[in-house]
Coordinates of C-alpha atoms and ligand atoms in Angstrom, one line a residue:
X1475 CA 23.1 -13.0 8.2
X1476 CA 25.7 -15.7 8.8
X1477 CA 27.2 -13.6 11.4
X1478 CA 24.1 -13.6 13.3
X1479 CA 22.9 -17.0 12.8
X1480 CA 26.3 -18.8 13.3
X1481 CA 27.1 -16.9 16.3
X1482 CA 24.5 -19.0 18.1
X1483 CA 21.7 -16.7 19.0
X1484 CA 20.6 -17.5 22.5
X1485 CA 20.8 -20.6 24.7
X1486 CA 20.4 -23.7 22.7
X1487 CA 17.3 -25.4 24.2
X1488 CA 16.5 -23.1 27.0
X1489 CA 13.1 -22.8 25.5
X1490 CA 10.9 -25.8 26.1
X1491 CA 8.3 -26.1 23.3
X1492 CA 5.2 -28.2 23.0
X1493 CA 5.5 -31.8 21.7
X1494 CA 4.2 -31.5 18.2
X1495 CA 1.1 -33.3 17.0
X1496 CA -1.4 -30.7 17.9
X1497 CA -3.6 -28.9 15.7
X1498 CA -3.0 -25.4 14.3
X1499 CA -5.8 -23.0 13.6
X1500 CA -4.9 -22.8 9.9
X1501 CA -6.1 -26.3 9.5
X1502 CA -9.6 -27.1 8.5
X1503 CA -10.0 -30.8 9.5
X1504 CA -9.0 -33.0 12.4
X1505 CA -9.9 -36.2 13.7
X1506 CA -12.1 -34.6 16.3
X1507 CA -15.8 -35.0 16.5
X1508 CA -18.3 -32.5 17.4
X1509 CA -19.6 -32.8 20.8
X1510 CA -22.7 -35.1 21.0
X1511 CA -24.6 -32.7 23.1
X1512 CA -24.9 -29.0 23.3
X1513 CA -24.1 -27.8 26.8
X1514 CA -25.8 -24.5 28.0
X1515 CA -22.9 -22.3 28.5
X1516 CA -23.0 -19.0 30.2
X1517 CA -22.4 -17.4 26.7
X1518 CA -25.2 -19.4 25.1
X1519 CA -27.6 -18.2 27.8
X1520 CA -26.4 -14.6 27.1
X1521 CA -26.8 -14.7 23.5
X1522 CA -30.2 -16.6 23.6
X1523 CA -31.3 -13.7 25.8
X1524 CA -29.8 -11.0 23.5
X1525 CA -31.4 -12.6 20.4
X1526 CA -34.8 -13.0 22.2
X1527 CA -34.7 -9.3 23.1
X1528 CA -33.3 -7.8 19.8
X1529 CA -33.5 -10.2 17.2
X1530 CA -30.8 -12.4 15.2
X1531 CA -27.3 -11.1 15.3
X1532 CA -24.6 -10.9 12.5
X1533 CA -21.8 -13.4 12.6
X1534 CA -19.5 -10.5 13.2
X1535 CA -21.4 -9.6 16.4
X1536 CA -21.6 -13.3 17.3
X1537 CA -17.8 -13.8 16.8
X1538 CA -17.2 -10.6 18.9
X1539 CA -19.5 -11.5 21.8
X1540 CA -18.0 -15.1 21.9
X1541 CA -14.5 -14.1 21.8
X1542 CA -14.1 -10.9 23.6
X1543 CA -17.2 -10.1 25.7
X1544 CA -15.5 -8.6 28.8
X1545 CA -17.4 -10.9 31.3
X1546 CA -17.7 -14.3 29.3
X1547 CA -15.6 -14.1 26.2
X1548 CA -13.4 -16.9 25.1
X1549 CA -10.2 -15.0 25.1
X1550 CA -11.0 -13.2 28.4
X1551 CA -11.1 -16.3 30.5
X1552 CA -9.9 -19.5 28.8
X1553 CA -6.1 -20.5 28.8
X1554 CA -6.6 -21.5 25.3
X1555 CA -3.1 -21.5 23.8
X1556 CA -0.5 -24.2 23.8
X1557 CA -0.3 -27.9 24.4
X1558 CA -3.0 -28.0 27.0
X1559 CA -5.2 -25.3 25.3
X1560 CA -7.4 -25.5 22.2
X1561 CA -4.8 -24.7 19.4
X1562 CA -1.0 -24.2 18.9
X1563 CA 0.9 -21.5 17.0
X1564 CA 4.3 -21.1 15.3
X1565 CA 6.1 -19.4 18.2
X1566 CA 4.8 -22.1 20.6
X1567 CA 6.2 -24.9 18.4
X1568 CA 9.7 -23.6 17.7
X1569 CA 12.0 -20.9 19.2
X1570 CA 13.5 -20.4 15.7
X1571 CA 10.2 -18.8 14.6
X1572 CA 10.6 -15.7 17.0
X1573 CA 14.4 -15.5 16.6
X1574 CA 13.9 -15.1 12.7
X1575 CA 11.3 -12.5 13.3
X1576 CA 13.5 -10.7 15.7
X1577 CA 16.2 -10.7 13.0
X1578 CA 13.6 -9.2 10.6
X1579 CA 13.1 -6.3 12.8
X1580 CA 16.6 -5.7 13.2
X1581 CA 17.4 -6.0 9.6
X1582 CA 14.6 -3.4 8.8
X1583 CA 15.9 -1.0 11.6
X1584 CA 19.4 -1.4 10.1
X1585 CA 18.1 -0.8 6.4
X1586 CA 16.3 2.3 7.4
X1587 CA 19.1 4.2 9.1
X1588 CA 19.3 2.7 12.6
X1589 CA 17.2 5.2 14.4
X1590 CA 18.0 6.0 18.0
X1591 CA 14.8 4.6 19.5
X1592 CA 11.9 2.3 18.4
X1593 CA 8.8 0.7 19.7
X1594 CA 8.2 -3.0 19.3
X1595 CA 4.3 -3.2 19.1
X1596 CA 2.6 -6.6 19.1
X1597 CA -1.1 -7.1 18.5
X1598 CA -2.6 -10.1 20.3
X1599 CA 0.4 -11.5 22.0
X1600 CA -1.1 -14.8 23.3
X1601 CA 1.2 -16.1 25.9
X1602 CA 3.9 -13.6 25.1
X1603 CA 6.2 -16.4 23.7
X1604 CA 6.8 -14.7 20.4
X1605 CA 7.8 -11.3 21.9
X1606 CA 9.9 -13.1 24.5
X1607 CA 11.9 -14.9 21.6
X1608 CA 12.3 -11.6 19.9
X1609 CA 13.6 -9.9 23.0
X1610 CA 16.1 -12.6 23.5
X1611 CA 17.5 -11.9 20.0
X1612 CA 17.7 -8.2 20.8
X1613 CA 19.6 -9.0 24.0
X1614 CA 22.0 -11.4 22.0
X1615 CA 22.6 -8.6 19.5
X1616 CA 23.0 -6.0 22.2
X1617 CA 26.2 -4.7 20.5
X1618 CA 24.4 -4.0 17.4
X1619 CA 21.5 -2.3 19.3
X1620 CA 23.4 -0.7 22.1
X1621 CA 22.7 3.0 21.4
X1622 CA 19.0 2.3 20.7
X1623 CA 16.1 3.0 23.1
X1624 CA 13.6 0.1 22.8
X1625 CA 10.2 -0.1 24.4
X1626 CA 7.7 -2.8 24.1
X1627 CA 3.9 -2.2 23.7
X1628 CA 1.4 -5.1 23.8
X1629 CA -2.2 -4.7 22.6
X1630 CA -4.2 -7.4 24.4
X1631 CA -7.9 -7.5 25.3
X1632 CA -7.6 -10.5 27.5
X1633 CA -6.9 -9.8 31.2
X1634 CA -6.1 -13.4 31.6
X1635 CA -3.6 -13.6 28.9
X1636 CA -2.1 -10.3 29.8
X1637 CA -1.2 -11.7 33.2
X1638 CA 0.4 -14.8 31.5
X1639 CA 2.4 -12.4 29.2
X1640 CA 3.6 -10.5 32.2
X1641 CA 4.7 -13.6 34.0
X1642 CA 6.6 -14.8 30.8
X1643 CA 8.2 -11.4 30.1
X1644 CA 8.7 -9.2 33.1
X1645 CA 11.2 -9.0 35.9
X1646 CA 9.7 -10.3 39.0
X1647 CA 11.5 -7.9 41.3
X1648 CA 10.0 -4.8 39.7
X1649 CA 6.3 -4.7 40.5
X1650 CA 3.9 -4.2 37.7
X1651 CA 1.9 -1.0 37.7
X1652 CA -1.7 -1.6 37.2
X1653 CA -4.5 0.8 36.4
X1654 CA -7.6 -1.0 35.1
X1655 CA -9.4 2.4 34.2
X1656 CA -6.4 3.6 31.9
X1657 CA -5.8 3.1 28.5
X1658 CA -2.4 1.7 29.6
X1659 CA -3.8 -0.9 31.9
X1660 CA -0.5 -2.5 33.0
X1661 CA 3.2 -1.3 32.9
X1662 CA 6.5 -3.1 33.9
X1663 CA 9.9 -3.7 33.0
X1664 CA 11.0 -6.9 30.9
X1665 CA 13.6 -9.4 32.2
X1666 CA 16.2 -7.6 29.9
X1667 CA 15.4 -4.2 31.4
X1668 CA 13.0 -2.8 28.6
X1669 CA 9.9 -0.8 29.6
X1670 CA 6.7 -2.7 28.7
X1671 CA 3.1 -1.6 28.6
X1672 CA -0.3 -3.0 27.9
X1673 CA -3.3 -1.5 26.0
X1674 CA -6.6 -2.8 25.0
X1675 CA -6.5 -0.8 21.5
X1676 CA -3.9 0.0 19.1
X1677 CA -5.3 3.6 19.0
X1678 CA -3.7 4.2 22.7
X1679 CA -0.3 3.0 21.8
X1680 CA 2.0 6.3 21.6
X1681 CA 2.7 7.3 18.0
X1682 CA 6.3 7.1 17.2
X1683 CA 8.8 5.1 15.0
X1684 CA 7.6 1.5 15.6
X1685 CA 7.7 -2.0 14.4
X1686 CA 4.4 -3.7 14.5
X1687 CA 3.7 -7.4 14.7
X1688 CA 0.6 -9.3 14.3
X1689 CA 0.8 -13.1 14.3
X1690 CA -2.5 -14.9 14.2
X1691 CA -4.3 -11.8 15.3
X1692 CA -6.3 -10.8 12.1
X1693 CA -7.9 -14.2 11.9
X1694 CA -9.7 -13.7 15.2
X1695 CA -11.3 -10.4 14.2
X1696 CA -15.1 -10.6 13.5
X1697 CA -16.2 -11.3 10.0
X1698 CA -19.6 -10.7 8.4
X1699 CA -20.6 -13.6 6.1
X1700 CA -22.7 -13.1 2.8
X1701 CA -24.3 -15.3 0.4
X1702 CA -25.4 -14.5 -3.1
X1703 CA -29.0 -15.0 -3.8
X1704 CA -31.2 -14.2 -6.7
X1705 CA -32.3 -11.1 -4.9
X1706 CA -28.7 -10.0 -4.4
X1707 CA -26.2 -10.3 -1.4
X1708 CA -27.9 -11.5 1.7
X1709 CA -26.1 -11.5 5.1
X1710 CA -25.8 -14.7 7.3
X1711 CA -27.2 -14.1 10.8
X1712 CA -27.2 -16.1 14.0
X1713 CA -30.8 -17.0 15.4
X1714 CA -32.4 -19.3 17.8
X1715 CA -33.3 -22.7 16.2
X1716 CA -37.1 -23.0 16.8
X1717 CA -37.1 -26.8 16.5
X1718 CA -34.5 -27.6 19.2
X1719 CA -34.1 -26.0 22.6
X1720 CA -31.2 -24.1 23.6
X1721 CA -29.8 -24.5 20.0
X1722 CA -28.7 -21.6 17.7
X1723 CA -28.8 -21.8 13.9
X1724 CA -27.7 -19.7 10.8
X1725 CA -30.3 -17.7 8.8
X1726 CA -30.2 -15.3 6.0
X1727 CA -31.3 -11.8 6.2
X1728 CA -34.5 -11.1 4.3
X1729 CA -33.1 -7.8 2.9
X1730 CA -29.9 -6.0 2.3
X1731 CA -27.7 -5.0 5.3
X1732 CA -25.0 -2.2 5.7
X1733 CA -21.9 -4.4 5.7
X1734 CA -22.7 -5.2 2.1
X1735 CA -20.8 -2.1 1.4
X1736 CA -17.6 -4.0 2.0
X1737 CA -18.3 -6.5 -0.7
X1738 CA -16.3 -5.6 -4.1
X1739 CA -18.7 -4.5 -7.1
X1740 CA -17.0 -7.0 -9.3
X1741 CA -17.2 -9.8 -6.8
X1742 CA -17.6 -13.2 -8.6
X1743 CA -17.8 -15.6 -5.5
X1744 CA -21.1 -16.6 -4.2
X1745 CA -20.3 -16.6 -0.6
X1746 CA -17.8 -14.0 1.0
X1747 CA -16.6 -12.9 4.4
X1748 CA -15.6 -9.4 5.0
X1749 CA -13.8 -8.1 8.1
X1750 CA -14.3 -4.3 8.6
X1751 CA -12.2 -4.3 11.8
X1752 CA -9.3 -5.6 9.9
X1753 CA -9.5 -2.7 7.6
X1754 CA -9.6 -0.1 10.4
X1755 CA -6.5 -1.6 12.0
X1756 CA -4.7 -1.7 8.6
X1757 CA -5.5 1.9 8.0
X1758 CA -4.4 3.0 11.6
X1759 CA -1.0 1.1 11.0
X1760 CA -0.6 2.5 7.4
X1761 CA -1.1 6.0 8.8
X1762 CA 1.2 5.5 11.7
X1763 CA 4.1 4.1 9.5
X1764 CA 3.6 6.8 6.8
X1765 CA 3.9 9.5 9.4
X1766 CA 6.6 8.2 11.6
X1767 CA 8.3 5.3 9.8
X1768 CA 8.8 1.8 10.9
X1769 CA 7.1 -1.4 9.5
X1770 CA 4.3 -3.9 10.2
X1771 CA 4.8 -7.7 9.8
X1772 CA 1.5 -9.6 9.6
X1773 CA 1.7 -13.4 9.5
X1774 CA -1.6 -15.4 9.5
X1775 CA -3.3 -18.2 7.4
X1776 CA -5.4 -16.6 4.7
X1777 CA -6.1 -16.3 1.0
X1778 CA -5.9 -13.5 -1.6
X1779 CA -9.6 -12.8 -2.1
X1780 CA -10.4 -16.4 -3.3
X1781 CA -11.8 -18.4 -0.5
X1782 CA -15.4 -18.5 0.4
X1783 CA -16.5 -20.3 3.7
X1784 CA -13.7 -20.3 6.2
X1785 CA -15.4 -19.6 9.6
X1786 CA -14.6 -22.2 12.0
X1787 CA -14.1 -23.2 15.6
X1788 CA -11.3 -25.1 17.6
X1789 CA -11.6 -26.9 21.0
X1790 CA -9.1 -29.0 22.6
X1791 CA -7.0 -29.4 19.4
X1792 CA -10.2 -30.5 17.4
X1793 CA -12.3 -28.8 15.0
X1794 CA -15.6 -27.7 16.7
X1795 CA -19.0 -26.7 15.4
X1796 CA -19.1 -22.8 15.7
X1797 CA -22.6 -22.7 17.2
X1798 CA -22.3 -25.4 19.8
X1799 CA -21.2 -24.4 23.4
X1800 CA -20.1 -20.9 22.4
X1801 CA -17.4 -19.4 24.7
X1802 CA -15.6 -22.8 25.0
X1803 CA -13.9 -22.9 21.6
X1804 CA -11.8 -20.5 19.6
X1805 CA -13.6 -19.0 16.5
X1806 CA -11.5 -18.0 13.4
X1807 CA -11.7 -17.0 9.7
X1808 CA -9.0 -17.0 7.2
X1809 CA -7.5 -13.5 6.6
X1810 CA -8.3 -11.9 3.1
X1811 CA -4.9 -10.4 2.3
X1812 CA -6.3 -8.7 -0.9
X1813 CA -8.5 -6.6 1.5
X1814 CA -5.6 -5.7 3.7
X1815 CA -3.6 -4.7 0.7
X1816 CA -6.5 -2.5 -0.7
X1817 CA -6.8 -0.8 2.8
X1818 CA -3.1 0.1 2.8
X1819 CA -2.9 1.3 -0.8
X1820 CA -2.0 5.0 -1.4
X1821 CA -0.7 5.4 2.3
X1822 CA 2.1 2.7 2.5
X1823 CA 3.8 0.0 0.4
X1824 CA 2.9 -3.5 0.9
X1825 CA 4.8 -6.8 0.3
X1826 CA 3.2 -10.3 0.1
X1827 CA 1.4 -12.4 1.1
X1828 CA 4.1 -15.0 0.6
X1829 CA 4.2 -18.6 2.0
X1830 CA 5.6 -19.2 5.4
X1831 CA 8.2 -21.7 4.1
X1832 CA 9.5 -19.1 1.6
X1833 CA 9.8 -16.4 4.2
X1834 CA 11.5 -18.5 6.8
X1835 CA 13.9 -20.0 4.1
X1836 CA 14.8 -16.4 3.1
X1837 CA 15.4 -15.4 6.8
X1838 CA 17.8 -18.3 7.1
X1839 CA 15.9 -21.0 9.0
X1840 CA 18.2 -23.8 7.7
X1841 CA 21.3 -22.2 8.9
X1842 CA 19.7 -21.5 12.4
X1843 CA 18.5 -25.3 12.6
X1844 CA 21.9 -26.5 11.7
X1845 CA 23.6 -24.4 14.4
X1846 CA 21.1 -25.6 17.0
X1847 CA 21.4 -29.2 15.9
X1848 CA 25.2 -28.9 15.9
X1849 CA 25.2 -27.7 19.5
X1850 CA 22.8 -30.3 20.9
X1851 CA 23.7 -33.7 22.0
X1852 CA 20.3 -34.5 23.5
X1853 CA 18.4 -36.8 21.2
X1854 CA 15.0 -35.6 22.4
X1855 CA 15.9 -31.9 21.9
X1856 CA 17.2 -32.7 18.4
X1857 CA 14.1 -34.5 17.5
X1858 CA 12.0 -31.6 18.8
X1859 CA 13.9 -29.2 16.7
X1860 CA 13.5 -31.2 13.6
X1861 CA 9.8 -31.8 14.1
X1862 CA 9.3 -28.2 14.9
X1863 CA 11.1 -27.2 11.6
X1864 CA 8.9 -29.8 9.7
X1865 CA 5.7 -28.3 11.2
X1866 CA 6.7 -24.7 10.4
X1867 CA 8.2 -25.5 6.9
X1868 CA 6.3 -28.5 5.4
X1869 CA 4.0 -27.4 2.6
X1870 CA 1.3 -29.8 3.7
X1871 CA 1.5 -28.4 7.3
X1872 CA 2.0 -24.7 8.2
X1873 CA 4.6 -24.0 5.3
X1874 CA 2.0 -23.2 2.8
X1875 CA -1.1 -22.3 4.8
X1876 CA 0.7 -19.4 6.6
X1877 CA 1.5 -16.2 4.8
X1878 CA 3.8 -13.2 5.6
X1879 CA 2.7 -9.7 4.7
X1880 CA 4.5 -6.4 5.3
X1881 CA 3.6 -2.7 5.3
X1882 CA 6.5 -0.3 4.7
X1883 CA 6.9 3.3 4.1
X1884 CA 6.9 4.0 0.2
X1885 CA 10.5 5.3 0.4
X1886 CA 11.8 2.0 1.8
X1887 CA 11.1 0.4 -1.5
X1888 CA 12.0 3.4 -3.9
X1889 CA 15.6 3.9 -2.7
X1890 CA 14.6 7.2 -1.1
X1891 CA 16.7 8.7 1.7
X1892 CA 16.1 8.1 5.3
X1893 CA 15.2 11.2 7.1
X1894 CA 15.1 10.6 10.7
X1895 CA 18.7 10.4 11.6
X1896 CA 20.7 12.6 9.4
X1897 CA 24.1 11.5 10.8
X1898 CA 23.5 8.1 9.6
X1899 CA 21.4 9.0 6.6
X1900 CA 21.9 6.5 3.8
X1901 CA 19.6 5.3 0.8
X1902 CA 17.1 2.7 1.8
X1903 CA 18.0 -0.7 0.5
X1904 CA 15.4 -2.1 -1.8
X1905 CA 15.7 -5.6 -0.5
X1906 CA 13.5 -6.5 2.3
X1907 CA 14.4 -9.6 4.2
X1908 CA 12.1 -12.5 4.2
X1909 CA 10.5 -11.3 1.0
X1910 CA 14.0 -11.7 -0.5
X1911 CA 17.0 -13.5 0.8
X1912 CA 18.3 -11.8 4.1
X1913 CA 21.5 -9.7 3.4
X1914 CA 23.0 -7.4 5.8
X1915 CA 23.1 -3.8 4.6
Ligands
SAH727 N1 0.1 -14.0 18.7 C1 -0.1 -15.2 19.5 C2 -1.5 -15.4 20.0 C3 -2.6 -15.6 18.8 S1 -4.3 -15.8 19.6 C4 0.6 -16.4 19.0 O1 0.8 -16.4 17.7 O2 0.8 -17.3 19.8 C5 -4.9 -14.2 19.5 C6 -4.5 -13.3 20.4 O3 -5.3 -11.9 20.1 C7 -4.9 -13.4 21.8 O4 -3.8 -12.9 22.6 C8 -6.2 -12.6 22.0 O5 -6.5 -12.4 23.5 C9 -5.8 -11.5 21.3 N2 -7.1 -10.7 20.8 C10 -8.2 -11.2 20.3 N3 -9.0 -10.2 19.8 C11 -8.4 -9.1 20.1 C12 -8.7 -7.7 19.9 N4 -9.8 -7.3 19.4 N5 -7.7 -6.7 20.4 C13 -6.5 -7.1 20.9 N6 -6.2 -8.4 21.1 C14 -7.2 -9.4 20.8

């Protein structure tokens, strides 16, 4: 670890990051007030029409329409991330975050026998900042990765964000290949010469030895909400408010609905959120990792099957009523890691969730911060580095609210032999960086 971190990964402050006091989505409260009025957005008009024609919709359908409707969805047309957007994420706060994740992938690649090729696959890459920081680490450690063929695969539903990602990541001189009708809707070459492709669905990413990354991705997947009543579980729906024009409201379904199947039989809470889409994605990741090796790293805010009502909205760095002006605010719900673990069970091993401050500490954030501080004479840069560290690590800020969770092949934790590259075959190390202190094998 010390070799990597002390060797001064990457340019010191080449990566300008947001000034800090913005809201992150893991947070529940802000000084913001709800908008006094309820503007009739194109999305509200669309939803009112839909509800009038076919009846109230589930919260999951509401979330899906509002966030990813191809014509009017929030992610499809808003530039929502960062200082000028609606919320801020760890990679946008500090370059160290992505650097340490880059080291995590290299550490896993080394621990599992240094395969001759791997795919780096990110789900929901936002502005491309995180993968950019990871690729910078790969470049800096070119001597370690020199005989390895790397390709980058981004799963992104937003055309607007995919354009921003391409601007951040690709080499201008190599024109992007675009094919809107194809599952691979865009292709190019990164600034460091690595092939990069865009997909709308994980299903379309080629199977093969891969490292998967999902940072603040699972929290935007649609959730069904349920409430316990004397008659049993009843699902929460979104309906038109008959009392106020152009306003939506929550109602309870009069009878049982199919998504109830996702609630555990021994559930003791009286209000739960379930996310079938998260289960489908974890199953797909687990099957891929079991079949071809690699690992998945999921980082998000969430709980271990304990929280009840976490569905919320963010607009302009303030908490926002989820039913007001739909399409103008981000919608999110805490990730239930106990559900992710259940969906992976039997196929792959899982680690975590562990708190962000523990994971980053184990990955050597303090050493990396010190290197960057020692190299910087600029007070504003030093201040930004320290503020960024505090935001990521402080238990009252992102340090405790965000969690890391990993999926790994069973053999990775059992000391089995690595099969893919017989020449370099060696037993798997049992220590997984981040979940234990980073140590080079
Ligand atoms: N990982 C980034 C961005 C998080 S925001 C960061 O941490 O900064 C959520 C991201 O997921 C956005 O890029 C959004 O467009 C994308 N997204 C939302 N729903 C998606 C879906 N169903 N499939 C693929 N990407 C999705």
